[in-house]
Short mmCIF file of C-alpha atoms in Angstrom, two decimals:
data_model
loop_
_atom_site.label_atom_id
_atom_site.label_comp_id
_atom_site.label_asym_id
_atom_site.label_seq_id
_atom_site.Cartn_x
_atom_site.Cartn_y
_atom_site.Cartn_z
CA MET L 825 0.00 0.00 0.00
CA HIS L 826 1.29 3.52 -0.89
CA LEU L 827 2.43 5.47 2.17
CA PHE L 828 -0.21 8.09 1.35
CA ASP L 829 -2.97 5.46 1.48
CA GLN L 830 -1.57 4.21 4.78
CA ALA L 831 -1.56 7.77 6.14
CA ILE L 832 -5.26 8.31 5.33
CA HIS L 833 -6.45 4.75 6.00
CA LEU L 834 -9.49 4.54 8.27
CA LYS L 835 -10.32 1.30 10.06
CA ASN L 836 -14.06 0.76 10.51
CA GLN L 837 -14.76 -0.74 13.95
CA ASN L 838 -18.49 -1.16 14.56
CA GLY L 839 -19.20 1.97 12.53
CA ARG L 840 -16.49 4.10 14.16
CA LEU L 841 -13.61 5.20 11.94
CA TRP L 842 -10.09 5.08 13.33
CA GLY L 843 -6.96 6.45 11.68
CA ARG L 844 -3.33 6.63 12.75
CA THR L 845 -0.82 9.39 12.06
CA SER L 846 2.01 8.51 9.66
CA ALA L 847 5.61 9.35 10.56
CA ALA L 848 6.31 9.65 6.82
CA TYR L 849 3.89 12.60 6.54
CA ALA L 850 4.95 14.41 9.72
CA ASN L 851 5.34 18.20 9.56
CA MET L 852 7.11 20.53 12.03
CA VAL L 853 4.24 20.17 14.53
CA GLY L 854 1.80 17.32 13.89
CA PRO L 855 1.03 15.80 10.48
CA PHE L 856 1.07 17.57 7.09
CA GLY L 857 -2.33 19.31 6.96
CA GLY L 858 -3.06 17.96 3.49
CA VAL L 859 -3.13 14.43 4.88
CA THR L 860 -5.42 15.46 7.74
CA ALA L 861 -7.81 17.01 5.20
CA ALA L 862 -7.65 13.93 2.98
CA ALA L 863 -8.32 11.55 5.89
CA MET L 864 -11.49 13.49 6.76
CA LEU L 865 -12.62 13.50 3.13
CA LYS L 866 -11.94 9.75 2.97
CA GLY L 867 -14.45 9.24 5.77
CA VAL L 868 -17.12 10.61 3.43
CA MET L 869 -15.79 8.86 0.30
CA ASP L 870 -16.11 5.52 2.12
CA HIS L 871 -19.57 6.26 3.57
CA PRO L 872 -22.39 4.05 2.21
CA ASP L 873 -24.81 7.00 2.01
CA ARG L 874 -22.48 9.21 -0.06
CA LEU L 875 -24.07 10.88 -3.09
CA GLY L 876 -21.96 12.25 -5.94
CA GLU L 877 -18.37 13.45 -5.74
CA PRO L 878 -16.48 16.18 -3.87
CA LEU L 879 -17.22 19.74 -4.96
CA SER L 880 -15.76 21.64 -2.00
CA GLN L 881 -14.21 21.04 1.39
CA THR L 882 -13.36 23.37 4.24
CA VAL L 883 -11.01 22.14 6.96
CA ASN L 884 -10.49 24.04 10.21
CA PHE L 885 -7.32 23.03 12.03
CA ALA L 886 -8.29 23.45 15.67
CA ALA L 887 -5.26 21.94 17.43
CA PRO L 888 -2.10 20.00 16.56
CA VAL L 889 -2.89 16.35 15.83
CA GLN L 890 -0.82 14.25 18.26
CA ALA L 891 1.13 11.24 17.00
CA GLY L 892 -0.99 8.09 17.28
CA GLU L 893 -4.65 7.18 16.83
CA PHE L 894 -7.46 9.54 15.91
CA GLU L 895 -11.18 9.10 15.28
CA VAL L 896 -12.90 10.54 12.22
CA GLN L 897 -16.62 11.20 12.55
CA VAL L 898 -18.64 11.97 9.43
CA ARG L 899 -22.31 12.94 9.29
CA PRO L 900 -24.54 13.84 6.33
CA LEU L 901 -26.38 17.01 7.40
CA ARG L 902 -28.60 17.39 4.35
CA THR L 903 -29.12 15.37 1.18
CA ASN L 904 -30.80 16.98 -1.83
CA ARG L 905 -31.49 15.63 -5.29
CA SER L 906 -28.02 16.43 -6.62
CA THR L 907 -26.04 17.76 -3.62
CA GLN L 908 -25.13 16.50 -0.17
CA HIS L 909 -23.72 18.40 2.82
CA TRP L 910 -21.35 16.73 5.28
CA LEU L 911 -19.86 17.57 8.65
CA MET L 912 -16.66 15.84 9.70
CA THR L 913 -14.51 15.99 12.83
CA LEU L 914 -11.13 14.49 13.66
CA GLU L 915 -10.96 13.80 17.37
CA GLN L 916 -8.33 12.78 19.89
CA ASP L 917 -9.19 12.23 23.57
CA GLY L 918 -12.77 13.31 22.83
CA GLN L 919 -11.69 16.79 21.64
CA PRO L 920 -11.83 17.94 18.00
CA ALA L 921 -8.35 18.54 16.56
CA ALA L 922 -9.91 19.41 13.19
CA THR L 923 -13.41 20.08 11.88
CA SER L 924 -14.54 20.07 8.29
CA THR L 925 -17.55 20.56 6.07
CA ALA L 926 -17.77 19.16 2.57
CA LEU L 927 -20.20 19.52 -0.27
CA PHE L 928 -20.68 16.58 -2.61
CA ALA L 929 -22.54 16.89 -5.91
CA ARG L 930 -23.57 14.98 -8.97
CA ARG L 931 -21.57 16.69 -11.72
CA ARG L 932 -22.80 16.82 -15.31
CA GLU L 933 -21.41 18.05 -18.62
CA THR L 934 -22.21 21.73 -19.27
CA TRP L 935 -20.79 24.73 -21.04
CA SER L 936 -17.29 25.26 -19.69
CA SER L 937 -14.55 27.85 -19.73
CA THR L 938 -11.38 28.62 -17.78
CA GLU L 939 -10.66 32.30 -17.13
CA LEU L 940 -7.61 31.89 -14.93
CA ALA L 941 -4.46 31.96 -17.07
CA PHE L 942 -2.21 28.91 -17.16
CA PRO L 943 1.36 30.11 -16.56
CA ASP L 944 4.16 29.81 -19.07
CA VAL L 945 6.48 27.20 -17.54
CA PRO L 946 9.22 24.79 -18.57
CA PRO L 947 8.33 21.06 -18.46
CA MET L 948 8.88 19.21 -15.16
CA ASP L 949 11.84 17.26 -16.59
CA ALA L 950 13.67 20.53 -17.26
CA VAL L 951 13.54 21.64 -13.60
CA LYS L 952 15.71 20.45 -10.71
CA ARG L 953 14.10 18.48 -7.90
CA LEU L 954 13.88 20.08 -4.45
CA SER L 955 16.20 18.47 -1.93
CA ASN L 956 14.47 17.33 1.23
CA ASP L 957 17.61 17.75 3.31
CA ALA L 958 16.60 20.55 5.68
CA LEU L 959 12.86 19.85 5.54
CA PRO L 960 10.40 17.97 7.75
CA PRO L 961 9.48 14.43 6.57
CA TRP L 962 6.32 15.06 4.49
CA PRO L 963 7.80 16.71 1.35
CA ALA L 964 9.97 13.60 0.76
CA ASN L 965 6.75 11.86 -0.38
CA TYR L 966 6.55 14.26 -3.31
CA ASP L 967 8.72 15.04 -6.27
CA ILE L 968 8.63 18.86 -6.01
CA ARG L 969 10.35 21.06 -8.58
CA PHE L 970 10.28 24.82 -8.21
CA VAL L 971 9.85 26.86 -11.38
CA LYS L 972 9.55 30.09 -9.38
CA GLY L 973 10.48 30.77 -5.75
CA THR L 974 12.98 28.09 -4.75
CA PRO L 975 12.91 27.90 -0.94
CA THR L 976 15.95 29.49 0.67
CA PHE L 977 14.45 30.11 4.08
CA PHE L 978 16.14 27.26 5.89
CA ALA L 979 19.45 28.93 5.14
CA PRO L 980 20.58 31.67 7.57
CA ILE L 981 18.31 34.70 7.63
CA GLN L 982 18.86 36.92 4.62
CA GLU L 983 18.26 40.62 4.68
CA GLU L 984 16.94 40.90 1.15
CA LYS L 985 13.16 40.57 0.97
CA ALA L 986 11.32 39.06 -2.00
CA ALA L 987 9.08 41.34 -4.07
CA ASP L 988 6.15 38.97 -3.68
CA SER L 989 5.36 35.50 -2.36
CA GLU L 990 4.22 33.83 -5.56
CA THR L 991 5.64 30.38 -6.23
CA VAL L 992 5.18 27.94 -9.09
CA GLN L 993 6.08 24.29 -8.64
CA TRP L 994 5.68 20.96 -10.37
CA VAL L 995 4.45 18.20 -8.07
CA ARG L 996 4.01 14.45 -8.25
CA ASP L 997 3.58 11.71 -5.64
CA ASP L 998 6.83 9.81 -5.07
CA PRO L 999 6.52 6.90 -5.58
CA PRO L 1000 3.94 7.67 -8.27
CA ARG L 1001 0.26 7.16 -7.39
CA PRO L 1002 -2.76 7.72 -9.67
CA LEU L 1003 -4.39 11.05 -8.81
CA ASP L 1004 -7.77 10.97 -7.05
CA PHE L 1005 -9.78 13.41 -4.94
CA LEU L 1006 -7.84 12.36 -1.85
CA SER L 1007 -4.35 13.02 -3.21
CA LEU L 1008 -5.61 16.17 -4.94
CA THR L 1009 -6.90 17.36 -1.54
CA ALA L 1010 -3.48 16.81 0.01
CA MET L 1011 -1.80 18.62 -2.88
CA CYS L 1012 -4.01 21.66 -2.22
CA ASP L 1013 -1.83 22.07 0.89
CA ILE L 1014 1.55 21.20 -0.70
CA PHE L 1015 2.87 24.75 -0.45
CA PHE L 1016 5.44 26.07 1.98
CA PRO L 1017 4.18 29.09 3.94
CA ARG L 1018 3.99 32.27 1.84
CA ILE L 1019 5.68 34.32 4.54
CA PHE L 1020 8.80 32.11 4.35
CA PHE L 1021 9.19 33.13 0.70
CA ARG L 1022 8.25 36.75 1.15
CA ARG L 1023 10.48 37.45 4.14
CA ARG L 1024 13.08 34.81 3.24
CA ARG L 1025 13.15 33.47 6.75
CA PHE L 1026 11.69 30.76 8.88
CA MET L 1027 9.22 31.52 11.68
CA PRO L 1028 6.50 29.60 13.54
CA VAL L 1029 3.37 29.31 11.38
CA GLY L 1030 0.27 27.15 11.18
CA THR L 1031 -2.64 26.87 8.76
CA VAL L 1032 -5.86 27.45 10.68
CA THR L 1033 -8.40 26.98 7.88
CA MET L 1034 -8.32 25.75 4.27
CA THR L 1035 -11.05 25.63 1.62
CA ASN L 1036 -10.66 23.59 -1.57
CA PHE L 1037 -12.86 23.71 -4.68
CA PHE L 1038 -12.73 20.83 -7.18
CA HIS L 1039 -13.12 21.68 -10.85
CA VAL L 1040 -12.86 18.18 -12.34
CA ASP L 1041 -14.90 15.01 -11.87
CA GLU L 1042 -14.17 11.35 -11.09
CA LYS L 1043 -14.21 10.44 -14.77
CA PHE L 1044 -11.47 12.97 -15.51
CA LEU L 1045 -9.36 11.83 -12.58
CA ALA L 1046 -9.75 8.13 -13.47
CA ALA L 1047 -8.12 8.88 -16.84
CA PHE L 1048 -5.46 11.21 -15.41
CA GLY L 1049 -3.10 8.61 -13.98
CA ASP L 1050 -0.01 9.68 -12.07
CA ARG L 1051 0.96 12.63 -14.24
CA GLU L 1052 2.56 15.75 -12.77
CA ILE L 1053 0.59 18.75 -11.46
CA LEU L 1054 1.49 22.41 -11.66
CA ALA L 1055 0.84 24.16 -8.35
CA VAL L 1056 0.75 27.96 -8.11
CA ALA L 1057 0.33 29.91 -4.87
CA ARG L 1058 0.36 33.53 -3.77
CA ALA L 1059 -0.72 35.69 -0.85
CA ASN L 1060 -3.11 38.62 -0.95
CA ARG L 1061 -2.50 40.07 2.51
CA PHE L 1062 -0.24 39.63 5.54
CA GLY L 1063 -1.22 41.36 8.76
CA LEU L 1064 -2.57 41.15 12.31
CA GLY L 1065 -0.89 37.78 12.86
CA TYR L 1066 -2.30 35.99 9.81
CA PHE L 1067 -1.87 35.79 6.06
CA ASP L 1068 -3.95 34.20 3.35
CA GLN L 1069 -2.86 31.94 0.51
CA THR L 1070 -4.62 31.47 -2.83
CA ALA L 1071 -3.62 28.46 -4.89
CA ALA L 1072 -4.38 26.84 -8.22
CA LEU L 1073 -3.60 23.26 -9.25
CA TRP L 1074 -3.32 22.50 -12.97
CA SER L 1075 -2.71 19.52 -15.19
CA GLN L 1076 0.38 19.76 -17.39
CA ASP L 1077 -1.84 20.62 -20.39
CA GLY L 1078 -3.76 23.43 -18.69
CA THR L 1079 -6.86 21.89 -17.10
CA LEU L 1080 -7.67 23.63 -13.81
CA LEU L 1081 -8.07 20.76 -11.32
CA ALA L 1082 -8.65 22.62 -8.08
CA THR L 1083 -8.41 26.02 -6.41
CA SER L 1084 -7.68 26.51 -2.74
CA THR L 1085 -7.56 29.28 -0.16
CA GLN L 1086 -6.21 29.16 3.35
CA MET L 1087 -5.53 31.41 6.34
CA VAL L 1088 -2.27 30.91 8.18
CA TYR L 1089 -1.15 32.08 11.60
CA PHE L 1090 2.34 33.53 11.85
CA LYS L 1091 4.39 34.48 14.90
CA SER L 1092 6.50 37.52 14.17
CA SER L 1093 6.64 41.11 15.26
CA MET P 92 -33.33 50.06 13.29
CA HIS P 93 -31.59 49.68 9.89
CA LEU P 94 -33.31 47.14 7.63
CA PHE P 95 -30.04 45.16 7.59
CA ASP P 96 -30.06 44.91 11.37
CA GLN P 97 -33.69 43.80 11.27
CA ALA P 98 -32.83 41.16 8.66
CA ILE P 99 -30.11 39.62 10.84
CA HIS P 100 -31.76 40.20 14.22
CA LEU P 101 -31.87 37.11 16.44
CA LYS P 102 -34.31 36.93 19.33
CA ASN P 103 -32.99 34.96 22.29
CA GLN P 104 -35.75 32.82 23.81
CA ASN P 105 -34.48 30.69 26.69
CA GLY P 106 -31.12 30.33 24.95
CA ARG P 107 -32.56 29.51 21.51
CA LEU P 108 -31.94 32.06 18.75
CA TRP P 109 -34.79 32.90 16.37
CA GLY P 110 -34.57 35.02 13.26
CA ARG P 111 -37.08 36.03 10.60
CA THR P 112 -36.49 36.49 6.88
CA SER P 113 -36.73 40.07 5.59
CA ALA P 114 -38.77 40.86 2.48
CA ALA P 115 -36.39 43.76 1.85
CA TYR P 116 -33.46 41.36 1.40
CA ALA P 117 -35.28 38.75 -0.69
CA ASN P 118 -33.46 37.29 -3.70
CA MET P 119 -34.88 35.31 -6.64
CA VAL P 120 -35.32 32.22 -4.44
CA GLY P 121 -35.07 32.77 -0.68
CA PRO P 122 -33.09 35.56 1.00
CA PHE P 123 -29.87 37.21 -0.24
CA GLY P 124 -27.14 34.75 0.84
CA GLY P 125 -25.07 37.52 2.38
CA VAL P 126 -27.78 38.14 4.96
CA THR P 127 -28.05 34.43 5.75
CA ALA P 128 -24.28 34.32 6.32
CA ALA P 129 -24.39 37.46 8.48
CA ALA P 130 -27.27 36.13 10.61
CA MET P 131 -25.27 32.98 11.39
CA LEU P 132 -22.18 35.03 12.22
CA LYS P 133 -24.31 37.25 14.46
CA GLY P 134 -25.22 34.20 16.52
CA VAL P 135 -21.53 33.89 17.40
CA MET P 136 -20.93 37.64 17.81
CA ASP P 137 -23.73 37.74 20.42
CA HIS P 138 -22.58 34.58 22.24
CA PRO P 139 -21.30 35.18 25.81
CA ASP P 140 -18.41 32.70 25.35
CA ARG P 141 -17.07 34.34 22.18
CA LEU P 142 -13.31 34.93 22.13
CA GLY P 143 -11.74 37.44 19.73
CA GLU P 144 -13.10 38.55 16.39
CA PRO P 145 -13.99 36.88 13.08
CA LEU P 146 -11.03 35.62 11.05
CA SER P 147 -12.86 33.33 8.61
CA GLN P 148 -16.31 31.95 7.91
CA THR P 149 -17.53 29.21 5.58
CA VAL P 150 -21.25 29.02 4.81
CA ASN P 151 -22.80 26.05 3.03
CA PHE P 152 -26.20 26.81 1.54
CA ALA P 153 -28.02 23.49 1.83
CA ALA P 154 -31.54 24.47 0.80
CA PRO P 155 -33.56 27.62 0.04
CA VAL P 156 -34.50 29.45 3.24
CA GLN P 157 -38.30 29.73 3.28
CA ALA P 158 -39.96 33.03 4.12
CA GLY P 159 -40.64 33.25 7.85
CA GLU P 160 -38.93 32.14 11.05
CA PHE P 161 -35.65 30.28 11.31
CA GLU P 162 -33.54 29.05 14.20
CA VAL P 163 -29.80 29.70 14.41
CA GLN P 164 -27.79 27.27 16.51
CA VAL P 165 -24.21 28.14 17.40
CA ARG P 166 -21.73 25.93 19.22
CA PRO P 167 -18.07 26.50 20.17
CA LEU P 168 -16.26 23.31 19.12
CA ARG P 169 -12.83 24.21 20.43
CA THR P 170 -11.37 27.18 22.32
CA ASN P 171 -7.64 27.75 22.37
CA ARG P 172 -5.56 30.53 23.86
CA SER P 173 -6.02 32.88 20.92
CA THR P 174 -8.42 31.09 18.54
CA GLN P 175 -11.92 29.66 18.75
CA HIS P 176 -13.75 27.31 16.36
CA TRP P 177 -17.51 27.52 15.89
CA LEU P 178 -20.19 25.44 14.20
CA MET P 179 -23.45 27.14 13.21
CA THR P 180 -26.63 25.90 11.58
CA LEU P 181 -29.70 27.73 10.31
CA GLU P 182 -32.70 25.46 10.63
CA GLN P 183 -36.31 25.44 9.51
CA ASP P 184 -38.69 22.62 10.44
CA GLY P 185 -35.81 20.81 12.15
CA GLN P 186 -33.78 20.58 8.91
CA PRO P 187 -30.61 22.60 8.23
CA ALA P 188 -31.08 25.12 5.41
CA ALA P 189 -27.51 26.36 5.91
CA THR P 190 -24.47 25.22 7.87
CA SER P 191 -21.42 27.24 8.74
CA THR P 192 -18.07 27.10 10.48
CA ALA P 193 -16.25 30.16 11.71
CA LEU P 194 -12.87 30.81 13.17
CA PHE P 195 -12.48 33.64 15.67
CA ALA P 196 -9.11 34.93 16.77
CA ARG P 197 -7.40 37.51 18.91
CA ARG P 198 -5.67 39.71 16.35
CA ARG P 199 -2.48 41.61 17.17
CA GLU P 200 -0.29 44.14 15.37
CA THR P 201 2.43 42.48 13.28
CA TRP P 202 4.45 43.08 10.15
CA SER P 203 1.99 43.62 7.33
CA SER P 204 1.92 43.84 3.56
CA THR P 205 -0.66 43.66 0.79
CA GLU P 206 0.40 41.83 -2.37
CA LEU P 207 -2.91 41.99 -4.21
CA ALA P 208 -3.03 45.09 -6.41
CA PHE P 209 -5.67 47.74 -5.77
CA PRO P 210 -7.31 48.55 -9.11
CA ASP P 211 -7.15 51.93 -10.80
CA VAL P 212 -10.73 53.22 -10.54
CA PRO P 213 -12.66 56.49 -10.69
CA PRO P 214 -14.16 57.70 -7.38
CA MET P 215 -17.65 56.47 -6.47
CA ASP P 216 -19.18 59.91 -7.09
CA ALA P 217 -18.01 59.80 -10.70
CA VAL P 218 -19.90 56.57 -11.46
CA LYS P 219 -23.63 56.13 -12.17
CA ARG P 220 -25.72 54.21 -9.68
CA LEU P 221 -27.19 50.86 -10.74
CA SER P 222 -30.94 50.98 -11.21
CA ASN P 223 -32.80 48.33 -9.25
CA ASP P 224 -35.66 48.25 -11.75
CA ALA P 225 -35.37 44.71 -13.12
CA LEU P 226 -33.70 43.25 -10.03
CA PRO P 227 -34.91 41.29 -7.00
CA PRO P 228 -35.42 43.33 -3.79
CA TRP P 229 -32.04 42.93 -2.03
CA PRO P 230 -29.79 45.17 -4.18
CA ALA P 231 -32.07 48.15 -3.43
CA ASN P 232 -30.52 48.17 0.06
CA TYR P 233 -27.17 49.05 -1.48
CA ASP P 234 -25.84 51.94 -3.50
CA ILE P 235 -24.05 49.90 -6.19
CA ARG P 236 -22.03 51.60 -8.93
CA PHE P 237 -20.34 49.52 -11.59
CA VAL P 238 -16.89 50.63 -12.72
CA LYS P 239 -16.47 47.52 -14.87
CA GLY P 240 -19.12 45.05 -16.07
CA THR P 241 -22.47 46.85 -15.87
CA PRO P 242 -25.16 44.16 -15.75
CA THR P 243 -27.04 43.80 -19.03
CA PHE P 244 -28.32 40.29 -18.48
CA PHE P 245 -31.87 41.18 -17.59
CA ALA P 246 -32.24 42.59 -21.08
CA PRO P 247 -33.13 40.12 -23.85
CA ILE P 248 -30.45 37.50 -24.48
CA GLN P 249 -27.52 38.88 -26.40
CA GLU P 250 -25.39 36.76 -28.66
CA GLU P 251 -22.12 38.50 -27.94
CA LYS P 252 -20.19 36.91 -25.09
CA ALA P 253 -17.94 38.85 -22.70
CA ALA P 254 -14.20 38.15 -22.76
CA ASP P 255 -14.18 37.51 -19.02
CA SER P 256 -16.45 37.79 -16.01
CA GLU P 257 -14.48 40.31 -13.96
CA THR P 258 -16.50 43.13 -12.45
CA VAL P 259 -15.53 46.10 -10.31
CA GLN P 260 -18.16 47.95 -8.31
CA TRP P 261 -18.43 50.56 -5.58
CA VAL P 262 -20.80 49.58 -2.78
CA ARG P 263 -22.37 51.27 0.23
CA ASP P 264 -25.33 50.42 2.46
CA ASP P 265 -28.35 52.56 1.57
CA PRO P 266 -29.33 54.14 3.89
CA PRO P 267 -25.73 54.42 5.16
CA ARG P 268 -24.73 52.15 8.07
CA PRO P 269 -21.32 52.00 9.77
CA LEU P 270 -19.38 49.00 8.50
CA ASP P 271 -18.89 46.05 10.86
CA PHE P 272 -18.08 42.36 10.45
CA LEU P 273 -21.76 41.59 9.83
CA SER P 274 -22.28 44.02 6.96
CA LEU P 275 -18.84 43.17 5.57
CA THR P 276 -19.91 39.49 5.56
CA ALA P 277 -23.02 40.38 3.57
CA MET P 278 -20.97 42.46 1.14
CA CYS P 279 -18.75 39.44 0.47
CA ASP P 280 -21.81 38.10 -1.38
CA ILE P 281 -22.88 41.35 -3.07
CA PHE P 282 -21.92 40.20 -6.56
CA PHE P 283 -24.27 39.13 -9.32
CA PRO P 284 -23.45 35.66 -10.66
CA ARG P 285 -20.28 35.56 -12.79
CA ILE P 286 -21.98 33.51 -15.48
CA PHE P 287 -24.57 36.27 -16.05
CA PHE P 288 -21.74 38.61 -17.00
CA ARG P 289 -19.72 36.12 -18.97
CA ARG P 290 -22.59 34.75 -21.05
CA ARG P 291 -24.65 37.96 -20.94
CA ARG P 292 -27.79 36.09 -20.09
CA PHE P 293 -29.88 35.11 -17.14
CA MET P 294 -30.14 31.48 -16.03
CA PRO P 295 -31.03 29.64 -12.79
CA VAL P 296 -28.06 29.76 -10.38
CA GLY P 297 -27.43 29.35 -6.67
CA THR P 298 -24.40 29.76 -4.42
CA VAL P 299 -23.77 26.46 -2.64
CA THR P 300 -20.78 27.41 -0.51
CA MET P 301 -18.94 30.64 0.39
CA THR P 302 -15.76 31.22 2.41
CA ASN P 303 -14.80 34.68 3.66
CA PHE P 304 -11.45 35.76 5.15
CA PHE P 305 -11.25 38.98 7.17
CA HIS P 306 -8.07 41.03 6.89
CA VAL P 307 -8.96 43.88 9.27
CA ASP P 308 -9.85 44.01 12.95
CA GLU P 309 -12.61 45.54 15.09
CA LYS P 310 -10.51 48.61 15.82
CA PHE P 311 -10.12 49.34 12.12
CA LEU P 312 -13.83 48.83 11.44
CA ALA P 313 -14.88 51.00 14.38
CA ALA P 314 -13.02 53.91 12.78
CA PHE P 315 -14.20 53.15 9.24
CA GLY P 316 -17.71 54.53 9.44
CA ASP P 317 -20.08 54.22 6.51
CA ARG P 318 -17.58 54.89 3.75
CA GLU P 319 -17.83 53.15 0.37
CA ILE P 320 -16.20 49.81 -0.46
CA LEU P 321 -14.67 48.70 -3.73
CA ALA P 322 -15.72 45.15 -4.59
CA VAL P 323 -13.92 43.15 -7.27
CA ALA P 324 -14.95 39.67 -8.44
CA ARG P 325 -13.89 37.20 -11.10
CA ALA P 326 -14.27 33.52 -11.95
CA ASN P 327 -11.47 31.01 -12.43
CA ARG P 328 -13.45 28.13 -13.95
CA PHE P 329 -16.94 27.30 -15.24
CA GLY P 330 -17.79 23.65 -15.87
CA LEU P 331 -19.63 20.50 -14.83
CA GLY P 332 -22.60 22.53 -13.58
CA TYR P 333 -20.67 24.87 -11.25
CA PHE P 334 -18.42 27.89 -11.34
CA ASP P 335 -16.26 29.56 -8.73
CA GLN P 336 -16.01 33.22 -7.77
CA THR P 337 -13.02 34.96 -6.18
CA ALA P 338 -13.65 38.37 -4.66
CA ALA P 339 -11.76 41.15 -2.91
CA LEU P 340 -13.28 43.98 -0.85
CA TRP P 341 -11.24 47.15 -0.44
CA SER P 342 -11.52 50.45 1.33
CA GLN P 343 -11.47 53.50 -0.94
CA ASP P 344 -7.84 54.14 0.01
CA GLY P 345 -6.58 50.64 -0.71
CA THR P 346 -6.88 48.63 2.51
CA LEU P 347 -7.85 45.03 1.77
CA LEU P 348 -10.82 44.38 4.07
CA ALA P 349 -11.82 40.86 3.09
CA THR P 350 -11.36 38.19 0.44
CA SER P 351 -14.02 35.68 -0.48
CA THR P 352 -14.47 32.56 -2.61
CA GLN P 353 -17.66 30.77 -3.51
CA MET P 354 -18.93 27.90 -5.66
CA VAL P 355 -22.14 28.45 -7.57
CA TYR P 356 -24.48 26.00 -9.26
CA PHE P 357 -25.73 26.92 -12.72
CA LYS P 358 -28.40 25.30 -14.85
CA SER P 359 -27.44 25.47 -18.50
CA SER P 360 -26.43 23.06 -21.21
#
């Protein structure tokens, strides 16, 4: 089993869903948030009453997930003809460490158009892979190649500030794994904190909430395979102890797969 | 009392919160979503256990809110030292018509920077006010002036398509009302559907989920008064029966007040 599937695996014991944190996907404090989000979404994907496929998910990170077991609770709050609303929690010691809502929908072919511009980038093969040397464990599960914004923030603090925090990176599971809604969810969080790029230094940070929108359906993903994804992220505003991040995930040939926004705490004067 | 405050007023009866839909803020089907979001946020603002101020809110619109009474239930799911996680529901006949999560936080002065560019626009006074003639009731509560993308979609269907769905509009409560987190929440939803602009035609649509991030604090809003707001919205992707909307709300002098994303259902081949 792929380490990602182990990290989001939920064991069903008499209707209760139990997961276990994965050392391979550990971050600075607790697990990589993308895996926490994916584990909660998996609770719905596996649910016998699920209707349709993921359209959106919001995850609120309420406390660090401790190493070990956790319980995922999922509950359909409302089921309509073509949409379904879910509430999920990830609990440890009877306290929620994360809460989430998700909207599932029956998708159908309609008029379509992409307004967001696909960036002009070199192919993945032409870009050097990020070394995982000074990083926490989780990025080693991805082949990450920076087209714009190579991380330099684990080096000694540099005085020069970046003009903006935009980064562009190629991403693929390593070892390869066919893309699905669960790995796409995790990849919505595959970005290093914007403030690290902007200020070119490391500081304590933590994502407190993330919302992902899915722009493709199961049929598209089933045919996608394990091809690379282009992941673009920027910040709109830093201030009052938080900054936001806006991200777009693309296929190599310019299909917008998902968009994501998050708010991130930062500790700095 | 301002009609907006009437529309989001919650009566506390033995700890249960009851609201009533406002005919003044009616939309095509059910109330203006911005008022529904604000009413749910008000439940938290009024709660005796509230810590800090709104940082983010996600609202999932699960079913049309019927004209009449509704109950708002709010519950703190986790309280930390400087953040607090809330779950809210808006119910009618014991069924949730909307669900919401919100994150409250103690904000503090830190390093700050805005990366999103403030658009080059004429002052509000130089722009013609939108007529509410062919519109549902809710926009009449706002002085809306389009700088880019004047709505033409209530006119007979036009063949010519727009190049993109971006719109830029000045907005103010009418009659004026000092801005607070509740009216700012409503204004995060003050946009007409992107697909109406892009395809220059009317069709059945409905926002299914909206996430708002707040970039200013109570102190800033208390000093803001009833000044105008610049509201910018665009779409990234239309397809498979849904489109997204990304929005930014600015003060007249370029302070980013809030950013917002939503997913919207559309019925069209």
